[in-house]
Short mmCIF file of C-alpha atoms and ligand atoms in Angstrom, two decimals:
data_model
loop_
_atom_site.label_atom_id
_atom_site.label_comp_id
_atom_site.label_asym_id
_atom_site.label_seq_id
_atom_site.Cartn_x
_atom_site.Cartn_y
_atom_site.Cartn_z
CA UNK A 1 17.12 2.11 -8.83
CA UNK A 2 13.78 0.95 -9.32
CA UNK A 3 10.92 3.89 -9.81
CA UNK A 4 7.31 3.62 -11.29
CA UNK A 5 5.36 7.03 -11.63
CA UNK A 6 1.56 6.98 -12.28
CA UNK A 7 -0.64 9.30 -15.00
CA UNK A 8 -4.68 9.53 -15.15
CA UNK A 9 -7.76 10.96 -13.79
CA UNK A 10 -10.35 9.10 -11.63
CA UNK A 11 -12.90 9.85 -14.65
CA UNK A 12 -10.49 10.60 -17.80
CA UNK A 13 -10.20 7.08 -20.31
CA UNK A 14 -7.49 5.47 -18.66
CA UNK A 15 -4.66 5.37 -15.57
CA UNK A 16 -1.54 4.23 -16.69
CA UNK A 17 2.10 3.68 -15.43
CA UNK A 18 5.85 3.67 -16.34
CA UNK A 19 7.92 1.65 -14.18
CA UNK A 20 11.63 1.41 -14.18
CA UNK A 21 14.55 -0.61 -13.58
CA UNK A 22 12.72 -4.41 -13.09
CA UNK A 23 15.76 -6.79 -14.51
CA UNK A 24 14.96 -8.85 -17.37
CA UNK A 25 14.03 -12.12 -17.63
CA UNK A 26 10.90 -11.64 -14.78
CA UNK A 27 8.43 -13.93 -15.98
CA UNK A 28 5.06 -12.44 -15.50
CA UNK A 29 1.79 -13.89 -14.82
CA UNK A 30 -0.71 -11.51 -16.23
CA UNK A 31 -3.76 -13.06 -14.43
CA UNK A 32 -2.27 -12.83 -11.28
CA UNK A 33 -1.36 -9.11 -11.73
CA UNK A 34 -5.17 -9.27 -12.95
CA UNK A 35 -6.17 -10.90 -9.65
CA UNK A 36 -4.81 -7.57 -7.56
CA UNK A 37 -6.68 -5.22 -9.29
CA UNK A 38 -9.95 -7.44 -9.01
CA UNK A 39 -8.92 -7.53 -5.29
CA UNK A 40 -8.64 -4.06 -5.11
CA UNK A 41 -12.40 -3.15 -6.43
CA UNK A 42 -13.58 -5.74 -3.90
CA UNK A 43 -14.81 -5.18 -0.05
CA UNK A 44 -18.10 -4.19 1.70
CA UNK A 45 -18.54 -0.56 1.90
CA UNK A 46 -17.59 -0.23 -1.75
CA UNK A 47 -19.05 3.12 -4.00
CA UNK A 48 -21.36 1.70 -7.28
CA UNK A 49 -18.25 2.72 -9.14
CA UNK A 50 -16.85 -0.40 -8.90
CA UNK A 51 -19.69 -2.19 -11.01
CA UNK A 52 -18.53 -0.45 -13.72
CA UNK A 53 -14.96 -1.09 -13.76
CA UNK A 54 -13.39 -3.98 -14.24
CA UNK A 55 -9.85 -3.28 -13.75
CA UNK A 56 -7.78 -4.93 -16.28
CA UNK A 57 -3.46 -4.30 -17.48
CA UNK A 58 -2.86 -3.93 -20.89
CA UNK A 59 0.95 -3.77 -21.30
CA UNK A 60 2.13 -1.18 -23.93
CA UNK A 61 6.03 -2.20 -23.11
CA UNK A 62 8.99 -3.43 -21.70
CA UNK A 63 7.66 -7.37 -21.90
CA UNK A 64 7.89 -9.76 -24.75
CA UNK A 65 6.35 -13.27 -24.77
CA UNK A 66 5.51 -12.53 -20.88
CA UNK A 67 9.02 -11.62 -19.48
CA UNK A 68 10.36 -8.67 -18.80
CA UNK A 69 13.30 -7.37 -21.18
CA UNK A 70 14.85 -4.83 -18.77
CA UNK A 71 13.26 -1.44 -20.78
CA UNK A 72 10.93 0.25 -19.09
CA UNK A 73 7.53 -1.04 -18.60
CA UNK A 74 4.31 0.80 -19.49
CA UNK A 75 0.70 0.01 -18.93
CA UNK A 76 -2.63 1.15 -19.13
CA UNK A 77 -5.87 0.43 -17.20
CA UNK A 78 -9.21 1.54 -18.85
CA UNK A 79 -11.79 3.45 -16.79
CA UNK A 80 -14.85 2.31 -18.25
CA UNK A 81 -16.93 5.07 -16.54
CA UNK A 82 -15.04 7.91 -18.59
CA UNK A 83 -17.89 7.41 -21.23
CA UNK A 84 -20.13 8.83 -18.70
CA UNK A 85 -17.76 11.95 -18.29
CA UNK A 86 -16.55 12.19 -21.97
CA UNK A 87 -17.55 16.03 -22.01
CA UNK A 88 -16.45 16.41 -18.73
CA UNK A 89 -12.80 14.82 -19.00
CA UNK A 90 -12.52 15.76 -22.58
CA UNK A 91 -9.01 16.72 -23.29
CA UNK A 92 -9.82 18.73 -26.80
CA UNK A 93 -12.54 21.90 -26.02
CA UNK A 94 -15.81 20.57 -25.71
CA UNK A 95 -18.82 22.95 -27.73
CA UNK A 96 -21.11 24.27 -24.55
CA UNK A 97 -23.86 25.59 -27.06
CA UNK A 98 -24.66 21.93 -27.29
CA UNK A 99 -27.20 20.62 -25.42
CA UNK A 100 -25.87 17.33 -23.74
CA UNK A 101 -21.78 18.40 -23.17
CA UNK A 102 -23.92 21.13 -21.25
CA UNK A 103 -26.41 19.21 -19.39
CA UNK A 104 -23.19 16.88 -18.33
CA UNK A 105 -21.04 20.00 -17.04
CA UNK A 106 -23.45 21.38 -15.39
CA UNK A 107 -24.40 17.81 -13.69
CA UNK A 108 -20.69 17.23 -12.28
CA UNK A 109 -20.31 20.75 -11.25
CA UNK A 110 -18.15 21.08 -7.92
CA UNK A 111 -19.35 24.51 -6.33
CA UNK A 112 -17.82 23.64 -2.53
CA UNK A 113 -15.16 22.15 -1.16
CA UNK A 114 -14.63 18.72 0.73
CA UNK A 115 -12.48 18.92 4.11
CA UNK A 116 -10.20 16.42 4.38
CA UNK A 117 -9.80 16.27 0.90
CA UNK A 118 -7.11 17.75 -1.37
CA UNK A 119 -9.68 20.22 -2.74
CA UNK A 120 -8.94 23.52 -0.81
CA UNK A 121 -5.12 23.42 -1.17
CA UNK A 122 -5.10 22.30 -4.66
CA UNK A 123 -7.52 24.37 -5.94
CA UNK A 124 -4.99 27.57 -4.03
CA UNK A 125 -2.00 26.03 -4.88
CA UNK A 126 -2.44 25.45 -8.67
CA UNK A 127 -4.94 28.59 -9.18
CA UNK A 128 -7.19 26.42 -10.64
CA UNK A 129 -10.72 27.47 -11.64
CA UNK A 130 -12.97 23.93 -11.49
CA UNK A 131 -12.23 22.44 -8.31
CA UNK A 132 -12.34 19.29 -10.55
CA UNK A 133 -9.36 19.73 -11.90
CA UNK A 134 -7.51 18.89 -8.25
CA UNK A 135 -10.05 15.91 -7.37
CA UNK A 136 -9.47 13.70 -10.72
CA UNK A 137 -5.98 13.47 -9.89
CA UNK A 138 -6.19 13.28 -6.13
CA UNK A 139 -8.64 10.92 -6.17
CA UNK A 140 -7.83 6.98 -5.11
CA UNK A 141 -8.92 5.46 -8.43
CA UNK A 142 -4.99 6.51 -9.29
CA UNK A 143 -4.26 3.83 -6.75
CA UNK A 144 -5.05 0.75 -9.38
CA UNK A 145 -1.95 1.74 -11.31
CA UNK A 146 -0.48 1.35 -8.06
CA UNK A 147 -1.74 -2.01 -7.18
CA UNK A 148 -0.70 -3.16 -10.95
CA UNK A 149 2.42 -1.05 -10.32
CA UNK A 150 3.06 -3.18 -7.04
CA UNK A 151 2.19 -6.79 -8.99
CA UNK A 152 4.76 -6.32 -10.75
CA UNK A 153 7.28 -6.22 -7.61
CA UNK A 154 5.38 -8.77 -6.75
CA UNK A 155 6.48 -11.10 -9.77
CA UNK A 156 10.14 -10.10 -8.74
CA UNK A 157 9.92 -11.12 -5.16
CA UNK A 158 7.78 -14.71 -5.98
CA UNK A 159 10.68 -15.50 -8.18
CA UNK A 160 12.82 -15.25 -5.33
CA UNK A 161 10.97 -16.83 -2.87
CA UNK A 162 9.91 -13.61 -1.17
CA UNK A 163 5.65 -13.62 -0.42
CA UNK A 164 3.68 -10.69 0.86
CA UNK A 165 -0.13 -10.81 1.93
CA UNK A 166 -2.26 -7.67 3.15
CA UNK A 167 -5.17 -7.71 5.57
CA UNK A 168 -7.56 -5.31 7.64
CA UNK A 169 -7.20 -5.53 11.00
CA UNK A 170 -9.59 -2.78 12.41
CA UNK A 171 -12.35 -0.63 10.41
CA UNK A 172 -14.11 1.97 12.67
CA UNK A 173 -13.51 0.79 16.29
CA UNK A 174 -14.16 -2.68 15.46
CA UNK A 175 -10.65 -4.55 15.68
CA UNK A 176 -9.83 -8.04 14.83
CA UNK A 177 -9.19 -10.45 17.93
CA UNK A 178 -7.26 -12.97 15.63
CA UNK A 179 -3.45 -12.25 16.21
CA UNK A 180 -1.75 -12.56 12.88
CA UNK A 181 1.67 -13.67 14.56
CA UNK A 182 -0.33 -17.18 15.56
CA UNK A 183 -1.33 -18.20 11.71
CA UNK A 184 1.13 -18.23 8.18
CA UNK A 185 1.17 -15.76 5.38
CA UNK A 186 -0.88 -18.43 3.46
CA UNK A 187 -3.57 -18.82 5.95
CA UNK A 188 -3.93 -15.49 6.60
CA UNK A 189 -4.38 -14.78 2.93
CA UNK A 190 -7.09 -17.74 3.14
CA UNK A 191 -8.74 -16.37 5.55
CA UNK A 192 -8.89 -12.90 4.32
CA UNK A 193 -10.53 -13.53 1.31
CA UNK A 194 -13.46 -15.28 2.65
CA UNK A 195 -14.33 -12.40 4.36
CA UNK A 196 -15.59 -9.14 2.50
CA UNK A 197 -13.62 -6.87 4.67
CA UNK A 198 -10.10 -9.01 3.78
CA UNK A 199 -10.54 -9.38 7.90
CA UNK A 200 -9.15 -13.16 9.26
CA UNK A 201 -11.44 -12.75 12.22
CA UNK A 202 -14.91 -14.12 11.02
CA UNK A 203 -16.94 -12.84 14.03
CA UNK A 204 -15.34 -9.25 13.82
CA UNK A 205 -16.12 -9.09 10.34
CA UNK A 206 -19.71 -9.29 10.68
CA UNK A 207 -19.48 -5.93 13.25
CA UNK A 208 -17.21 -4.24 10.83
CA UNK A 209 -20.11 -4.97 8.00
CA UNK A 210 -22.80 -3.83 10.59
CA UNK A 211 -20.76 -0.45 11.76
CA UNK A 212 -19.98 0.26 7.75
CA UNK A 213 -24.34 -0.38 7.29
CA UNK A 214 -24.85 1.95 10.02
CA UNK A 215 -22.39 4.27 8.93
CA UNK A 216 -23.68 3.99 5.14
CA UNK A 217 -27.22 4.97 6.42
CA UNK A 218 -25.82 8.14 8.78
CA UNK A 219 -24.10 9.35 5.50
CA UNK A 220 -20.97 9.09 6.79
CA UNK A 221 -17.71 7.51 6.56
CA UNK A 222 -15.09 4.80 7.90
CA UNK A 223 -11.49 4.33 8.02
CA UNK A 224 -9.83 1.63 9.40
CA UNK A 225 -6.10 -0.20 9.88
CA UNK A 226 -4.48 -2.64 7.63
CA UNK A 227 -1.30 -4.44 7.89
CA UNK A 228 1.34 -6.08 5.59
CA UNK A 229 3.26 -9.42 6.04
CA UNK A 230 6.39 -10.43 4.23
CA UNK A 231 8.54 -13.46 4.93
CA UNK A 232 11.76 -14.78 3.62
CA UNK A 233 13.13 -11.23 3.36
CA UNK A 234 17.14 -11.46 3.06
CA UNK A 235 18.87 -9.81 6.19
CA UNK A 236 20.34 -6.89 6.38
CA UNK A 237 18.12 -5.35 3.10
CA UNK A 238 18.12 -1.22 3.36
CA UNK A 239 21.35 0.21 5.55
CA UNK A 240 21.76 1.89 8.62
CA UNK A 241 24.39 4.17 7.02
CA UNK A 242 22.22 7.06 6.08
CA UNK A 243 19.12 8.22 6.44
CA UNK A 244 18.03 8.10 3.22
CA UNK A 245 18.71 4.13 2.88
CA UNK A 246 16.99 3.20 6.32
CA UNK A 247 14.34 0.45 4.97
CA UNK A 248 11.83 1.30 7.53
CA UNK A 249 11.90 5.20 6.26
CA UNK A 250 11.10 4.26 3.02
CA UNK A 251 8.45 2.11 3.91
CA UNK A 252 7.03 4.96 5.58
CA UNK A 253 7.01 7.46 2.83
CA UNK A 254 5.80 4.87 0.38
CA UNK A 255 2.88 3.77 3.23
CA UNK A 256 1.92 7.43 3.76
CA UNK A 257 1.46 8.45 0.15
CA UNK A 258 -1.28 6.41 -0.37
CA UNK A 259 -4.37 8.56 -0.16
CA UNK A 260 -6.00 8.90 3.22
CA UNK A 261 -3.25 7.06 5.26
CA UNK A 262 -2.77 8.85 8.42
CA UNK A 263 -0.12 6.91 10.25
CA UNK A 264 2.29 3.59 10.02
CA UNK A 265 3.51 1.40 12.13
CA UNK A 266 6.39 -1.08 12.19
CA UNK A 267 5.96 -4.25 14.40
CA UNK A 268 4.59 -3.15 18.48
CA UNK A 269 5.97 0.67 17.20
CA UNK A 270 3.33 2.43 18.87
CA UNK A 271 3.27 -0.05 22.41
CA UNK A 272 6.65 -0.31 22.68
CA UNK A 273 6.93 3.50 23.04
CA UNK A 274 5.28 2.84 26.49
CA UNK A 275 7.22 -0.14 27.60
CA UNK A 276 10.79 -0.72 29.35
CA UNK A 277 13.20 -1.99 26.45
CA UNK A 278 12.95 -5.60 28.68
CA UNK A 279 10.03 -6.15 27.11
CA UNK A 280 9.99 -4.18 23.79
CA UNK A 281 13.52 -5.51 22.36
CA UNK A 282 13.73 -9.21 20.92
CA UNK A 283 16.47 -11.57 22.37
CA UNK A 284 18.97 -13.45 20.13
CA UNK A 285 19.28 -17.60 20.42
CA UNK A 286 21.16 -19.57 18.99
CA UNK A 287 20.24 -21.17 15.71
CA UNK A 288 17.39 -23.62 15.45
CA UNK A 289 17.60 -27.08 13.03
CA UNK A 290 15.57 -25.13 10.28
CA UNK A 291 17.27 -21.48 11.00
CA UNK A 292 17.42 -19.80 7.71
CA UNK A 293 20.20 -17.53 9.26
CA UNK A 294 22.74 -17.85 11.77
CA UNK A 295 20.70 -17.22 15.03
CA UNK A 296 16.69 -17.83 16.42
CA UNK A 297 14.29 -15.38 18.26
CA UNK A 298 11.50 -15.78 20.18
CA UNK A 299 9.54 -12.95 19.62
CA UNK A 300 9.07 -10.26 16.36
CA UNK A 301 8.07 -7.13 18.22
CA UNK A 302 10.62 -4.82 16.30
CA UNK A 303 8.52 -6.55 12.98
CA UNK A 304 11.52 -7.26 11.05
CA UNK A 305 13.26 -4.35 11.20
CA UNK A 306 16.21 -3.37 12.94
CA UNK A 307 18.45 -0.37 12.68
CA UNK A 308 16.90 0.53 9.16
CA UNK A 309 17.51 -2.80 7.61
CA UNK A 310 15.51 -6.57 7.59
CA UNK A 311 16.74 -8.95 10.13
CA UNK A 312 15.37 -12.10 8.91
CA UNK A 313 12.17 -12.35 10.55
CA UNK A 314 8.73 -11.53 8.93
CA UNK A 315 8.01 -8.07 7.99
CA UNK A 316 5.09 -6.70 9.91
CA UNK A 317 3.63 -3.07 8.78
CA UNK A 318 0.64 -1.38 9.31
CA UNK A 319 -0.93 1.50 7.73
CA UNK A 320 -3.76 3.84 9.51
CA UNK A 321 -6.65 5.03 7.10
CA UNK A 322 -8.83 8.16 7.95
CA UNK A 323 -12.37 7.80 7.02
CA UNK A 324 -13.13 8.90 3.30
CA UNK A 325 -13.89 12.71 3.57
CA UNK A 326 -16.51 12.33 0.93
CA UNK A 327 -19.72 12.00 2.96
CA UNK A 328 -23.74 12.24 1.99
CA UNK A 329 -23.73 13.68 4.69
CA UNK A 330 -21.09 16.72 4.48
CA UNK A 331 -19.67 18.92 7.01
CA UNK A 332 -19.75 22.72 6.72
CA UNK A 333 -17.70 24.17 4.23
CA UNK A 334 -16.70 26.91 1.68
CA UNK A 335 -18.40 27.35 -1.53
CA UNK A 336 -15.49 28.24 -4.50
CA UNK A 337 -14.65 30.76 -5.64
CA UNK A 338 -16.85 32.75 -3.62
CA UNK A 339 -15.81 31.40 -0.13
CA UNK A 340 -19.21 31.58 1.60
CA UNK A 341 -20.56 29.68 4.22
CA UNK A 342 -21.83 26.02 2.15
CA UNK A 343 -22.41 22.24 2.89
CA UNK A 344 -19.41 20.31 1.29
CA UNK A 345 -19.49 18.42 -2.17
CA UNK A 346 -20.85 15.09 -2.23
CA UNK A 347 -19.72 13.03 -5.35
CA UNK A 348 -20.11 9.34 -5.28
CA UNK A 349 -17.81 7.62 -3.16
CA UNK A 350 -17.30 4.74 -1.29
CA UNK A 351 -18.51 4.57 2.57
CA UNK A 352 -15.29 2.45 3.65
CA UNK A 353 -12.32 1.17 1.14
CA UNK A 354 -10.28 -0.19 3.76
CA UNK A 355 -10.50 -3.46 2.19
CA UNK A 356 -8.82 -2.10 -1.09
CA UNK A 357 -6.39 -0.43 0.70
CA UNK A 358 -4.97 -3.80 2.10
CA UNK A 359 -4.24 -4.21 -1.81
CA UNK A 360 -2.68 -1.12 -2.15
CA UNK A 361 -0.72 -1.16 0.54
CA UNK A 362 1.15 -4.11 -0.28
CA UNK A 363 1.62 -3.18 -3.45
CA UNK A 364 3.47 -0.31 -2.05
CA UNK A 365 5.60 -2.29 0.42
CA UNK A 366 6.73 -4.51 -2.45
CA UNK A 367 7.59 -1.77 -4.28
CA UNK A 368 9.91 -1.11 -2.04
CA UNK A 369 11.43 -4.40 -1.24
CA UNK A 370 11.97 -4.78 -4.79
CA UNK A 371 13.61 -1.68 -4.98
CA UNK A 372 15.96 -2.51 -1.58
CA UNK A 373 16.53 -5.84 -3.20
CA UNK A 374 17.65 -4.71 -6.52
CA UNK A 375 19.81 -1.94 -4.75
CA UNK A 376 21.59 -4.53 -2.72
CA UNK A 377 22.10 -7.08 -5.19
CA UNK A 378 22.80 -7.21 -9.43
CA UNK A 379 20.41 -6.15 -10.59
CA UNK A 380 20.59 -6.64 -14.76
CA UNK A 381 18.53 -9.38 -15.29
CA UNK A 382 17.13 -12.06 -12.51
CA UNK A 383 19.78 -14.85 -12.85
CA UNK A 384 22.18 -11.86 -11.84
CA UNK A 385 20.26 -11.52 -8.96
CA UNK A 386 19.39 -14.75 -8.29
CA UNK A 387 23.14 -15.57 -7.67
CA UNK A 388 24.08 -12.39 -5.93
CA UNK A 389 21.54 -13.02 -3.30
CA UNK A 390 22.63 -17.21 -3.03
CA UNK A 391 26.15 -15.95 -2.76
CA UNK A 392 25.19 -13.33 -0.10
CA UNK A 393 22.89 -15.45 1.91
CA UNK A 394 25.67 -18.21 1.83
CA UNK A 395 28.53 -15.86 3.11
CA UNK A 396 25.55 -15.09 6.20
CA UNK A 397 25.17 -18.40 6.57
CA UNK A 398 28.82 -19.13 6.86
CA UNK A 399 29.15 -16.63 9.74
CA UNK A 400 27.84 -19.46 12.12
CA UNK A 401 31.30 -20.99 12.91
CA UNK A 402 31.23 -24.33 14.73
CA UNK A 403 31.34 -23.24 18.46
CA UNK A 404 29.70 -20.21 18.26
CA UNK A 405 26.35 -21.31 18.60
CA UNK A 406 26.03 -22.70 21.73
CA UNK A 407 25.02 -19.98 24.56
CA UNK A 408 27.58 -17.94 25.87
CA UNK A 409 27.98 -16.07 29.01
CA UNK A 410 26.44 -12.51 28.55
CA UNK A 411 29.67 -10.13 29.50
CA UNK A 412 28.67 -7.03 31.83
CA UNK A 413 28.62 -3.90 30.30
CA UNK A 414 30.08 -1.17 32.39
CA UNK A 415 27.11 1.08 31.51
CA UNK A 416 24.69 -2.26 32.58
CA UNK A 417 26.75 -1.80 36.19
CA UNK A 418 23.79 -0.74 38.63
CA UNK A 419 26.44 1.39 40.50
CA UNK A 420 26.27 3.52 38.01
CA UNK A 421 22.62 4.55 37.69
CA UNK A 422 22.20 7.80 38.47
CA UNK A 423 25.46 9.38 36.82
CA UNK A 424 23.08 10.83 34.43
C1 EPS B 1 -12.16 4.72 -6.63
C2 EPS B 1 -12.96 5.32 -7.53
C3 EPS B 1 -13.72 6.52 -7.20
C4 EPS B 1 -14.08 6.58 -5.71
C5 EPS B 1 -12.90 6.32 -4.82
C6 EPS B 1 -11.99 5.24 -5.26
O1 EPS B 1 -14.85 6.42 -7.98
P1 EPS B 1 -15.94 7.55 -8.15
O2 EPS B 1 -15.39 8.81 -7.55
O3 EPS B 1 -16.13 7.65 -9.62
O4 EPS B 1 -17.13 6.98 -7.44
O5 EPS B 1 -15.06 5.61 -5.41
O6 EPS B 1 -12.20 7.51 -4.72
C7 EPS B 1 -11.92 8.01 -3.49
C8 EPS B 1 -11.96 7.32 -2.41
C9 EPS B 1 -11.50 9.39 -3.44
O7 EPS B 1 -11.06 9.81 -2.37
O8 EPS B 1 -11.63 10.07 -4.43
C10 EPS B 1 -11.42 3.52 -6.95
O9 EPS B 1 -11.47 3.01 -8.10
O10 EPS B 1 -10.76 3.02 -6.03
#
């Protein structure tokens, strides 16, 4: 089992990370793990936060000479900005007689709370008495331990020829007109990072800039959808056997975690609900000269996914953002601990971050597939799994006996009999 948990606060000296269970002998490349978390700080509608930071890993364990050794890793990522909060986010007792931890406490103060945000709950829940206590650790800084987190899955799947790339496909009610289905995982990732909103679509990135502008003066906020692309996923990772090991499940919980996702999607998910299965279900062909598996389709609306588990063709998930409930402009609220009528909090923020959370949200998936990968096959060190998986995929393969792949006669199903339509 493969499991990464995440320590820090948005403002406190550092995020870091324990994860679990990666086999040894993962080469890593450090810059490229480097490269996510630049990714992540990057994309128009960003908070001033982000000129600060310069997100970085600094590996504490678990790797020697660059490759894993199969003990847990830990990491660390600085927050530079915590010297701007040392009073604040000081974890011996600060002295308030003196004059500048006073002036800083008193400048952070949180008096009200922010709808939408985890402050109301969290401040019930844990009977806390500084509402800051709930939004350093709710906050989506914690999500560059993620994307680091998620790299490192990353580094697993590369070295077995899986690929993932992340990009926004709507922010506000601007949506992309480029239909990812018509372009590869490497031109989409391209494409996305020539424009500042990780968008392939160059013409609706300049109206998701202009509606983030407008937004950005109004005080207010955006949210936005991204989606996720693997390829060369094994079949038949996850199971339909419980519903605990259905692939598409735990893509969901893992999706929905990350802070302000709303909804996800797998492949037409949300269409197909409206459609006859005719047209929502993807036919099976025979195989192809270049098949990687034992049949062909013509379409991917289930995105990859059937029955809880891959089926060989590319992954397609998409994640639903809300809009950032920290606004200038703030929405009527509760003042703590009084509970009288106020204007919410306004900290800094960022106006949209649905470009970062195209980074995140991969990471997440890959966290996943790594885990469904190392669940299905040996998992010790990556030549174990490196020949579990050939000897699997060649076993697949061998399932296309001579004979069997030409087209066969559908047989009638007695429940596809037309006579009987209306027995239920
Ligand atoms: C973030 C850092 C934070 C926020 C944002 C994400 O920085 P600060 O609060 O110091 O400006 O910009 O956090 C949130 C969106 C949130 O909901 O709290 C980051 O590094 O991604």
């Amino acid at each position: 089992m493969l499991r990464f948990l995440t320590s820090g606060e948005s403002h406190g000296p550092a995020l870091i990370a324990l994860i679990e269970g990666l086999p040894r002998g993962v080469p890593l490349n450090i810059e490229r793990i480097n490269e996510e978390l630049r990714r992540r700080q990057l994309g128009y509608g960003r908070g001033s936060r982000q000129k600060i930071e310069s997100d970085r890993i600094e590996v504490l364990a678990g790797v020697r000479h660059g490759i894993t050794t199969g003990a847990p890793i830990t990491f660390l990522i600085r927050n530079r900005d915590f010297e701007n909060w040392k009073y604040v986010m000081s974890s011996d007792e600060v002295d308030v007689s003196s004059p500048d931890v006073s002036e800083q406490l008193a400048k952070k103060a949180i008096e009200n709370f922010r709808p939408g945000h985890a402050d109301l709950a969290g401040t019930l829940k844990f009977d806390q008495s500084d509402i800051r206590d709930v939004l350093e650790r709710a906050s989506a800084r914690e999500t560059a331990a993620r994307v680091a987190a998620g790299a490192l899955c990353q580094e697993l799947l590369a070295a077995v020829g899986v690929r993932a790339v992340g990009h926004v496909i709507q922010v506000g009610s601007v949506k992309s007109s480029a239909v990812s289905d018509n372009f590869s995982l490497a031109e989409i990732e391209e494409r996305a990072l020539q424009s500042e909103l990780f968008c392939i679509d160059g013409e609706a990135t300049e109206g998701m800039k202009a509606l983030i502008k407008k937004c950005w003066q109004d005080g207010d906020s955006l949210g936005g959808v991204v989606e996720v692309l693997v390829e060369d996923l094994p079949v038949g990772l996850g199971s339909y056997t419980q519903w605990d090991r259905k692939l598409d499940g735990r893509l969901a919980q893992a999706v929905m975690s990350i802070q302000a996702f709303k909804a996800v999607e797998v492949g037409d998910g949300v269409r197909g609900a409206g459609l006859p299965g005719s047209s929502v279900h993807d036919a099976l062909y025979p195989a192809q000269a270049g098949s990687a598996w034992p049949f062909s389709r013509r379409s991917n609306r289930a995105g990859g996914l059937e029955g809880g588990m891959t089926n060989g063709e590319r992954l397609v998930v998409r994640g639903y953002m809300k809009p950032l409930p920290t606004m200038r402009a703030g929405l009527d609220s509760l003042s703590f601990p009084d509970f009288e009528a106020a204007r919410a909090h306004y900290e800094r923020s960022d106006v949209c971050a649905i470009a970062a959370a195209s980074v995140v949200m991969k990471a997440m998936v890959c966290f996943v597939l790594a885990d469904a990968l190392l669940d299905k096959f040996a998992s010790d060190t990556l030549a174990d799994l490196q020949a579990s998986l050939d000897q699997y995929v060649e076993r697949v393969r061998k399932k296309a006996a001579p004979g069997l792949t030409a087209p066969r006669a559908g047989k009638v199903q007695k429940d596809e009999d037309p006579d009987s339509i209306g027995e239920f």
